[in-house]
Amino acid sequence: MAERHEMTLTWTGDLETAHRLVELASPYACEIKSNAEHDTVILTVLVVENDLQQLRDTVDALLVSFDTVENED
């Protein structure tokens, strides 16, 4: 049986930043769901990999990308 590793990241914030985060996440192997409530957007990013090291690498890359957006604000 093949291994399956997954990580879910949930982010909450404004629409403009949400669009930027989705653009940054799109090149990675992840599923992105968006839910808007009033002026707030909730992003859920699901990363699934068969290899634990690949999951860690993908998650690390996503967090570094997201951090650049957070630091710009």
PDB file of C-alpha atoms in Angstrom:
ATOM      1  CA  MET A   1       0.000   0.000   0.000  1.00  0.00           C
ATOM      2  CA  ALA A   2       1.346   3.415  -0.951  1.00  0.00           C
ATOM      3  CA  GLU A   3       1.853   6.065   1.678  1.00  0.00           C
ATOM      4  CA  ARG A   4      -0.169   9.260   1.666  1.00  0.00           C
ATOM      5  CA  HIS A   5       0.867  12.373   3.536  1.00  0.00           C
ATOM      6  CA  GLU A   6      -1.189  15.530   3.662  1.00  0.00           C
ATOM      7  CA  MET A   7      -1.143  18.960   5.229  1.00  0.00           C
ATOM      8  CA  THR A   8      -3.912  21.526   5.381  1.00  0.00           C
ATOM      9  CA  LEU A   9      -3.172  25.235   5.743  1.00  0.00           C
ATOM     10  CA  THR A  10      -5.980  27.670   6.480  1.00  0.00           C
ATOM     11  CA  TRP A  11      -5.516  31.395   5.932  1.00  0.00           C
ATOM     12  CA  THR A  12      -7.972  34.229   6.610  1.00  0.00           C
ATOM     13  CA  GLY A  13      -7.694  37.765   5.265  1.00  0.00           C
ATOM     14  CA  ASP A  14      -8.671  40.242   2.587  1.00  0.00           C
ATOM     15  CA  LEU A  15      -9.608  39.475  -1.024  1.00  0.00           C
ATOM     16  CA  GLU A  16      -6.586  41.157  -2.638  1.00  0.00           C
ATOM     17  CA  THR A  17      -4.093  39.193  -0.548  1.00  0.00           C
ATOM     18  CA  ALA A  18      -6.064  35.997  -1.111  1.00  0.00           C
ATOM     19  CA  HIS A  19      -5.702  36.418  -4.885  1.00  0.00           C
ATOM     20  CA  ARG A  20      -1.954  36.873  -4.506  1.00  0.00           C
ATOM     21  CA  LEU A  21      -1.656  33.762  -2.333  1.00  0.00           C
ATOM     22  CA  VAL A  22      -3.655  31.668  -4.803  1.00  0.00           C
ATOM     23  CA  GLU A  23      -1.339  32.798  -7.610  1.00  0.00           C
ATOM     24  CA  LEU A  24       1.707  31.791  -5.557  1.00  0.00           C
ATOM     25  CA  ALA A  25       0.234  28.403  -4.643  1.00  0.00           C
ATOM     26  CA  SER A  26      -0.982  27.485  -8.125  1.00  0.00           C
ATOM     27  CA  PRO A  27       2.360  26.060  -9.399  1.00  0.00           C
ATOM     28  CA  TYR A  28       2.471  23.570  -6.522  1.00  0.00           C
ATOM     29  CA  ALA A  29       0.662  20.253  -6.297  1.00  0.00           C
ATOM     30  CA  CYS A  30      -2.101  21.424  -3.999  1.00  0.00           C
ATOM     31  CA  GLU A  31      -5.838  21.919  -3.871  1.00  0.00           C
ATOM     32  CA  ILE A  32      -7.030  25.425  -3.059  1.00  0.00           C
ATOM     33  CA  LYS A  33     -10.518  26.188  -1.775  1.00  0.00           C
ATOM     34  CA  SER A  34     -11.822  29.680  -1.182  1.00  0.00           C
ATOM     35  CA  ASN A  35     -14.767  30.821   0.885  1.00  0.00           C
ATOM     36  CA  ALA A  36     -15.801  34.485   1.172  1.00  0.00           C
ATOM     37  CA  GLU A  37     -17.722  35.794   4.165  1.00  0.00           C
ATOM     38  CA  HIS A  38     -18.488  39.514   4.090  1.00  0.00           C
ATOM     39  CA  ASP A  39     -15.119  41.252   3.479  1.00  0.00           C
ATOM     40  CA  THR A  40     -13.073  38.253   4.626  1.00  0.00           C
ATOM     41  CA  VAL A  41     -11.769  35.363   2.551  1.00  0.00           C
ATOM     42  CA  ILE A  42     -10.864  31.986   4.003  1.00  0.00           C
ATOM     43  CA  LEU A  43      -8.373  29.989   1.940  1.00  0.00           C
ATOM     44  CA  THR A  44      -7.811  26.319   2.562  1.00  0.00           C
ATOM     45  CA  VAL A  45      -4.734  24.844   0.902  1.00  0.00           C
ATOM     46  CA  LEU A  46      -4.438  21.050   0.882  1.00  0.00           C
ATOM     47  CA  VAL A  47      -1.086  19.530  -0.041  1.00  0.00           C
ATOM     48  CA  VAL A  48      -0.957  15.764  -0.646  1.00  0.00           C
ATOM     49  CA  GLU A  49       2.195  13.811  -1.449  1.00  0.00           C
ATOM     50  CA  ASN A  50       3.184  10.143  -1.447  1.00  0.00           C
ATOM     51  CA  ASP A  51       6.555  10.965   0.080  1.00  0.00           C
ATOM     52  CA  LEU A  52       6.978  12.716   3.431  1.00  0.00           C
ATOM     53  CA  GLN A  53      10.077  14.611   2.321  1.00  0.00           C
ATOM     54  CA  GLN A  54       8.284  15.897  -0.778  1.00  0.00           C
ATOM     55  CA  LEU A  55       5.404  17.062   1.430  1.00  0.00           C
ATOM     56  CA  ARG A  56       7.846  18.936   3.658  1.00  0.00           C
ATOM     57  CA  ASP A  57       9.565  20.519   0.647  1.00  0.00           C
ATOM     58  CA  THR A  58       6.280  21.654  -0.889  1.00  0.00           C
ATOM     59  CA  VAL A  59       4.911  23.010   2.390  1.00  0.00           C
ATOM     60  CA  ASP A  60       8.170  24.840   3.124  1.00  0.00           C
ATOM     61  CA  ALA A  61       8.147  26.427  -0.337  1.00  0.00           C
ATOM     62  CA  LEU A  62       4.513  27.499   0.070  1.00  0.00           C
ATOM     63  CA  LEU A  63       5.161  29.040   3.478  1.00  0.00           C
ATOM     64  CA  VAL A  64       8.186  30.964   2.202  1.00  0.00           C
ATOM     65  CA  SER A  65       6.106  32.279  -0.724  1.00  0.00           C
ATOM     66  CA  PHE A  66       3.220  33.229   1.534  1.00  0.00           C
ATOM     67  CA  ASP A  67       5.596  34.948   3.951  1.00  0.00           C
ATOM     68  CA  THR A  68       6.789  37.308   1.217  1.00  0.00           C
ATOM     69  CA  VAL A  69       3.206  38.474   0.676  1.00  0.00           C
ATOM     70  CA  GLU A  70       2.561  38.870   4.403  1.00  0.00           C
ATOM     71  CA  ASN A  71       5.759  40.911   4.814  1.00  0.00           C
ATOM     72  CA  GLU A  72       4.787  43.263   1.975  1.00  0.00           C
ATOM     73  CA  ASP A  73       1.611  44.302   3.814  1.00  0.00           C
TER      74      ASP A  73
END
